[in-house]
Amino acid sequence: MKFNYKYSGTSSIVNGTSSTGVSFAPDILREPTYFVGSLDKKLPFREAISALHEVVVADFNFQPKDNSEYLAWLKNEETNWIAEASAELPKIKYEIRQLQGQLKGLREQREEITRPYYKSQKEYFKYIYTRDYAAWLVLDPVITVHPDQVFFECFSKDESVYGKLSCGLDVFNNINEFKCGTTNIDYSQKLYNEFQKIRTYKDTEFKIDPKGFDVQTSGEESYREVKIDLPDSWVRGFLQVSSAMTSDKVSFDLHPIDIANFIAVLKRNKEKKGPRAIKYILKPGQPILAVFEPWNIEVACLQSIYTGNEAKEIRVWGRRRIQLLERLLPITGKFTVHLLGTGMPSFYIAHLANDMYFTLGLSGWTANDWSQATQLDLLAPRGKVPATTMQSIYLELRKDWLNTEKGIATKLNLDVQTVKQSLETFTQAGKVIYDLKNEVYRVRELKREGIDLEELRFSSSTDKEAYQLMENGEVRNLKSEVQNDKIEVTAVVSNSFKTTVVINKDLQITDGKCNCNYYYMNKMTKGPCEHILATRISFDKK
């Protein structure tokens, strides 16, 4: 998917003896979005924006040892071993030695010719990596200005970590002007380095430059166009975050010392075998207990009492990504943790100074990024709402830029479920995001031209196969039964697979069963199989 940006100049920071000016260059191809004010909470902002940068450059994928030199040597020695295997033939051995001598001479000539090229190439990439890391990144951060806050969003390099920094208006002083909207900002490694120079004794002006949107008839050379062809997985990852945030969660608070203890355990120990999980043991009225496997190291969170009604044990993987929160520890009052279940995504919200908070979203596993195996978009309701109704709902949300589904339903005299389904559809289209902390929907258009949903309709082969099963009439004997606050749906798919789907009041899948091999291997940790999903879709159609 192609993204086109046009920046008026570049973002910059001007550091003086008594003041600092932070100026972001916005994308002028979007609707005018700007903000001008002075930072009040300087150090918390510096640390939080730096933590967001660490999310952008993070790559927790396994990095294998570089064996390229050994493999090259191995390839060169292959001819020698072949020659040794034929050593009983003196004539062939003599000819091989002659050819090896000629080959060695040719290789030396090749190395002599190509050595300057490869040396220059190595120095060039090293220069880019150390001096301008932005050239290695894919997407500039997304910044949104709302009536009550300004927030930044980004994804990690490996697409397994989502970061969001939200700054309420109390974080700023002397707000001169602002216009709500969403834009991309020009952000570079050099800009990050300049952020480190922000100090409490300096007045710091924060500006998403409104001059970038001025109509100019000259000076066009000052504009810089950037065209990026993003993989669908990157875009889909952004779209799935809100689906994860709206799912059922187990929530509790942790003291910063608890997160510090978690990080200390991870730094002092290195696992050589699995399982590599944190097991949260939650008992009502008792301190939260975290067990680090496979060492079974227990960390008792004595200042953090679980206030839930039911005892639970939940395992989460990819735990080393929690270290991204380390820089926030000195400025955090508490952490709110939201767990979606064993092997499912989790969210850690750091409550910073005043109305500033940092949201860290982690997929189920480090290698299980948002856009592939988690498939949380498959768990979202799939009901259809008339286009005119959806348009009315979106326009109502855009009036105030944020609202709840109940608030919109009351104003438009609509059913809450209809409003919620519409908002989730807009979320999938990249026009709306769900604010996990404040529990409201916010307008945030990820792409200026809009996103072609048909292009991203099937996030995986599972999704596509499920629709084909439903459309071909392969789902039979569909039955549903209401049990307490849940609906249990059963069916037979393709005359072979017996499925059971449990749906809650919000029409979200909370459990499922199937006798296929995919379910036997993964249960529900990687999303429903095509048979469970086909049953769910058929139930919605019915």
mmCIF file of N, CA and C in Angstrom, residues 246-309:
data_model
loop_
_atom_site.group_PDB
_atom_site.id
_atom_site.type_symbol
_atom_site.label_atom_id
_atom_site.label_comp_id
_atom_site.label_asym_id
_atom_site.label_seq_id
_atom_site.Cartn_x
_atom_site.Cartn_y
_atom_site.Cartn_z
ATOM 1 N N THR A 246 -10.697 -3.386 22.262
ATOM 2 C CA THR A 246 -12.117 -3.508 22.576
ATOM 3 C C THR A 246 -12.501 -4.913 23.019
ATOM 4 N N SER A 247 -11.555 -5.853 23.005
ATOM 5 C CA SER A 247 -11.856 -7.224 23.422
ATOM 6 C C SER A 247 -11.939 -7.319 24.942
ATOM 7 N N ASP A 248 -12.502 -8.429 25.433
ATOM 8 C CA ASP A 248 -12.593 -8.651 26.878
ATOM 9 C C ASP A 248 -11.193 -8.735 27.479
ATOM 10 N N LYS A 249 -11.017 -8.120 28.639
ATOM 11 C CA LYS A 249 -9.693 -8.042 29.254
ATOM 12 C C LYS A 249 -9.769 -8.323 30.752
ATOM 13 N N VAL A 250 -8.640 -8.775 31.287
ATOM 14 C CA VAL A 250 -8.436 -8.848 32.733
ATOM 15 C C VAL A 250 -7.480 -7.713 33.080
ATOM 16 N N SER A 251 -7.908 -6.807 33.963
ATOM 17 C CA SER A 251 -7.136 -5.591 34.218
ATOM 18 C C SER A 251 -6.732 -5.488 35.681
ATOM 19 N N PHE A 252 -5.547 -4.927 35.907
ATOM 20 C CA PHE A 252 -5.067 -4.682 37.268
ATOM 21 C C PHE A 252 -3.950 -3.645 37.204
ATOM 22 N N ASP A 253 -3.633 -3.068 38.355
ATOM 23 C CA ASP A 253 -2.585 -2.048 38.444
ATOM 24 C C ASP A 253 -1.321 -2.636 39.061
ATOM 25 N N LEU A 254 -0.168 -2.160 38.576
ATOM 26 C CA LEU A 254 1.125 -2.542 39.127
ATOM 27 C C LEU A 254 1.887 -1.288 39.538
ATOM 28 N N HIS A 255 2.629 -1.395 40.632
ATOM 29 C CA HIS A 255 3.493 -0.303 41.074
ATOM 30 C C HIS A 255 4.744 -0.288 40.187
ATOM 31 N N PRO A 256 5.333 0.886 39.935
ATOM 32 C CA PRO A 256 6.554 0.928 39.112
ATOM 33 C C PRO A 256 7.663 0.015 39.618
ATOM 34 N N ILE A 257 7.743 -0.199 40.940
ATOM 35 C CA ILE A 257 8.791 -1.081 41.461
ATOM 36 C C ILE A 257 8.580 -2.514 40.989
ATOM 37 N N ASP A 258 7.314 -2.886 40.719
ATOM 38 C CA ASP A 258 7.035 -4.233 40.214
ATOM 39 C C ASP A 258 7.604 -4.414 38.809
ATOM 40 N N ILE A 259 7.371 -3.417 37.944
ATOM 41 C CA ILE A 259 7.925 -3.484 36.590
ATOM 42 C C ILE A 259 9.454 -3.464 36.652
ATOM 43 N N ALA A 260 10.013 -2.684 37.575
ATOM 44 C CA ALA A 260 11.472 -2.647 37.740
ATOM 45 C C ALA A 260 11.999 -4.023 38.141
ATOM 46 N N ASN A 261 11.275 -4.719 39.016
ATOM 47 C CA ASN A 261 11.681 -6.069 39.420
ATOM 48 C C ASN A 261 11.586 -7.045 38.249
ATOM 49 N N PHE A 262 10.538 -6.897 37.423
ATOM 50 C CA PHE A 262 10.408 -7.757 36.240
ATOM 51 C C PHE A 262 11.625 -7.591 35.327
ATOM 52 N N ILE A 263 11.982 -6.334 35.074
ATOM 53 C CA ILE A 263 13.102 -6.051 34.174
ATOM 54 C C ILE A 263 14.408 -6.574 34.769
ATOM 55 N N ALA A 264 14.561 -6.462 36.097
ATOM 56 C CA ALA A 264 15.775 -6.958 36.754
ATOM 57 C C ALA A 264 15.912 -8.470 36.578
ATOM 58 N N VAL A 265 14.808 -9.201 36.715
ATOM 59 C CA VAL A 265 14.844 -10.655 36.526
ATOM 60 C C VAL A 265 15.255 -10.992 35.099
ATOM 61 N N LEU A 266 14.705 -10.276 34.126
ATOM 62 C CA LEU A 266 15.006 -10.559 32.723
ATOM 63 C C LEU A 266 16.450 -10.227 32.377
ATOM 64 N N LYS A 267 17.006 -9.206 33.016
ATOM 65 C CA LYS A 267 18.393 -8.831 32.729
ATOM 66 C C LYS A 267 19.389 -9.783 33.383
ATOM 67 N N ARG A 268 19.017 -10.353 34.515
ATOM 68 C CA ARG A 268 19.944 -11.218 35.250
ATOM 69 C C ARG A 268 19.913 -12.664 34.774
ATOM 70 N N ASN A 269 18.895 -13.022 34.015
ATOM 71 C CA ASN A 269 18.741 -14.416 33.599
ATOM 72 C C ASN A 269 18.534 -14.489 32.093
ATOM 73 N N LYS A 270 19.071 -15.533 31.512
ATOM 74 C CA LYS A 270 18.891 -15.771 30.083
ATOM 75 C C LYS A 270 18.444 -17.212 29.887
ATOM 76 N N GLU A 271 17.264 -17.369 29.320
ATOM 77 C CA GLU A 271 16.708 -18.698 29.154
ATOM 78 C C GLU A 271 17.390 -19.431 28.005
ATOM 79 N N LYS A 272 17.604 -20.730 28.186
ATOM 80 C CA LYS A 272 18.172 -21.575 27.140
ATOM 81 C C LYS A 272 17.129 -22.522 26.558
ATOM 82 N N LYS A 273 15.993 -22.613 27.224
ATOM 83 C CA LYS A 273 14.914 -23.464 26.733
ATOM 84 C C LYS A 273 13.590 -22.890 27.226
ATOM 85 N N GLY A 274 12.496 -23.340 26.625
ATOM 86 C CA GLY A 274 11.176 -22.860 27.003
ATOM 87 C C GLY A 274 10.636 -23.584 28.221
ATOM 88 N N PRO A 275 9.485 -23.142 28.736
ATOM 89 C CA PRO A 275 8.697 -22.011 28.238
ATOM 90 C C PRO A 275 9.279 -20.667 28.673
ATOM 91 N N ARG A 276 9.150 -19.671 27.809
ATOM 92 C CA ARG A 276 9.667 -18.329 28.089
ATOM 93 C C ARG A 276 8.491 -17.391 28.372
ATOM 94 N N ALA A 277 7.789 -17.658 29.434
ATOM 95 C CA ALA A 277 6.550 -16.926 29.709
ATOM 96 C C ALA A 277 6.578 -16.311 31.099
ATOM 97 N N ILE A 278 5.712 -15.298 31.274
ATOM 98 C CA ILE A 278 5.378 -14.799 32.609
ATOM 99 C C ILE A 278 3.994 -15.338 32.944
ATOM 100 N N LYS A 279 3.887 -16.012 34.068
ATOM 101 C CA LYS A 279 2.582 -16.514 34.510
ATOM 102 C C LYS A 279 2.074 -15.605 35.620
ATOM 103 N N TYR A 280 1.001 -14.876 35.316
ATOM 104 C CA TYR A 280 0.381 -14.013 36.316
ATOM 105 C C TYR A 280 -0.623 -14.839 37.117
ATOM 106 N N ILE A 281 -0.432 -14.894 38.427
ATOM 107 C CA ILE A 281 -1.363 -15.587 39.318
ATOM 108 C C ILE A 281 -2.173 -14.520 40.049
ATOM 109 N N LEU A 282 -3.456 -14.469 39.742
ATOM 110 C CA LEU A 282 -4.329 -13.414 40.254
ATOM 111 C C LEU A 282 -5.369 -14.020 41.193
ATOM 112 N N LYS A 283 -5.326 -13.609 42.457
ATOM 113 C CA LYS A 283 -6.290 -14.066 43.453
ATOM 114 C C LYS A 283 -6.919 -12.849 44.116
ATOM 115 N N PRO A 284 -8.253 -12.800 44.172
ATOM 116 C CA PRO A 284 -8.938 -11.621 44.738
ATOM 117 C C PRO A 284 -8.443 -11.276 46.138
ATOM 118 N N GLY A 285 -8.133 -9.990 46.340
ATOM 119 C CA GLY A 285 -7.722 -9.510 47.651
ATOM 120 C C GLY A 285 -6.300 -9.833 48.038
ATOM 121 N N GLN A 286 -5.509 -10.446 47.135
ATOM 122 C CA GLN A 286 -4.134 -10.821 47.449
ATOM 123 C C GLN A 286 -3.162 -10.137 46.487
ATOM 124 N N PRO A 287 -1.885 -9.997 46.909
ATOM 125 C CA PRO A 287 -0.892 -9.396 46.009
ATOM 126 C C PRO A 287 -0.746 -10.210 44.723
ATOM 127 N N ILE A 288 -0.537 -9.517 43.633
ATOM 128 C CA ILE A 288 -0.347 -10.176 42.338
ATOM 129 C C ILE A 288 0.999 -10.893 42.343
ATOM 130 N N LEU A 289 1.011 -12.109 41.826
ATOM 131 C CA LEU A 289 2.229 -12.915 41.782
ATOM 132 C C LEU A 289 2.595 -13.183 40.329
ATOM 133 N N ALA A 290 3.853 -12.889 39.969
ATOM 134 C CA ALA A 290 4.353 -13.141 38.615
ATOM 135 C C ALA A 290 5.434 -14.207 38.684
ATOM 136 N N VAL A 291 5.265 -15.279 37.919
ATOM 137 C CA VAL A 291 6.220 -16.384 37.898
ATOM 138 C C VAL A 291 6.925 -16.382 36.542
ATOM 139 N N PHE A 292 8.262 -16.303 36.569
ATOM 140 C CA PHE A 292 9.052 -16.268 35.342
ATOM 141 C C PHE A 292 9.546 -17.675 35.027
ATOM 142 N N GLU A 293 9.040 -18.222 33.938
ATOM 143 C CA GLU A 293 9.424 -19.566 33.506
ATOM 144 C C GLU A 293 10.575 -19.459 32.500
ATOM 145 N N PRO A 294 11.448 -20.447 32.371
ATOM 146 C CA PRO A 294 11.396 -21.776 32.997
ATOM 147 C C PRO A 294 12.071 -21.846 34.362
ATOM 148 N N TRP A 295 12.576 -20.705 34.876
ATOM 149 C CA TRP A 295 13.300 -20.752 36.149
ATOM 150 C C TRP A 295 12.348 -20.818 37.344
ATOM 151 N N ASN A 296 11.060 -20.520 37.108
ATOM 152 C CA ASN A 296 10.055 -20.467 38.182
ATOM 153 C C ASN A 296 10.438 -19.466 39.272
ATOM 154 N N ILE A 297 10.995 -18.337 38.837
ATOM 155 C CA ILE A 297 11.311 -17.249 39.764
ATOM 156 C C ILE A 297 10.024 -16.486 40.064
ATOM 157 N N GLU A 298 9.677 -16.391 41.329
ATOM 158 C CA GLU A 298 8.444 -15.718 41.725
ATOM 159 C C GLU A 298 8.730 -14.284 42.167
ATOM 160 N N VAL A 299 7.961 -13.351 41.613
ATOM 161 C CA VAL A 299 8.049 -11.946 42.010
ATOM 162 C C VAL A 299 6.696 -11.554 42.595
ATOM 163 N N ALA A 300 6.665 -11.339 43.899
ATOM 164 C CA ALA A 300 5.421 -10.946 44.570
ATOM 165 C C ALA A 300 5.284 -9.428 44.525
ATOM 166 N N CYS A 301 4.183 -8.959 43.972
ATOM 167 C CA CYS A 301 3.922 -7.520 43.860
ATOM 168 C C CYS A 301 3.153 -7.084 45.113
ATOM 169 N N LEU A 302 3.885 -6.859 46.196
ATOM 170 C CA LEU A 302 3.263 -6.656 47.506
ATOM 171 C C LEU A 302 2.430 -5.386 47.579
ATOM 172 N N GLN A 303 2.756 -4.383 46.758
ATOM 173 C CA GLN A 303 1.997 -3.136 46.779
ATOM 174 C C GLN A 303 0.859 -3.121 45.763
ATOM 175 N N SER A 304 0.691 -4.232 45.055
ATOM 176 C CA SER A 304 -0.332 -4.300 44.004
ATOM 177 C C SER A 304 -1.301 -5.432 44.330
ATOM 178 N N ILE A 305 -2.480 -5.074 44.779
ATOM 179 C CA ILE A 305 -3.498 -6.045 45.181
ATOM 180 C C ILE A 305 -4.485 -6.241 44.032
ATOM 181 N N TYR A 306 -4.776 -7.499 43.728
ATOM 182 C CA TYR A 306 -5.731 -7.799 42.661
ATOM 183 C C TYR A 306 -7.145 -7.594 43.179
ATOM 184 N N THR A 307 -7.916 -6.768 42.482
ATOM 185 C CA THR A 307 -9.264 -6.408 42.929
ATOM 186 C C THR A 307 -10.358 -7.110 42.135
ATOM 187 N N GLY A 308 -9.994 -8.068 41.287
ATOM 188 C CA GLY A 308 -11.000 -8.791 40.511
ATOM 189 C C GLY A 308 -11.829 -9.719 41.379
ATOM 190 N N ASN A 309 -12.881 -10.272 40.783
ATOM 191 C CA ASN A 309 -13.801 -11.137 41.529
ATOM 192 C C ASN A 309 -13.463 -12.614 41.415
#
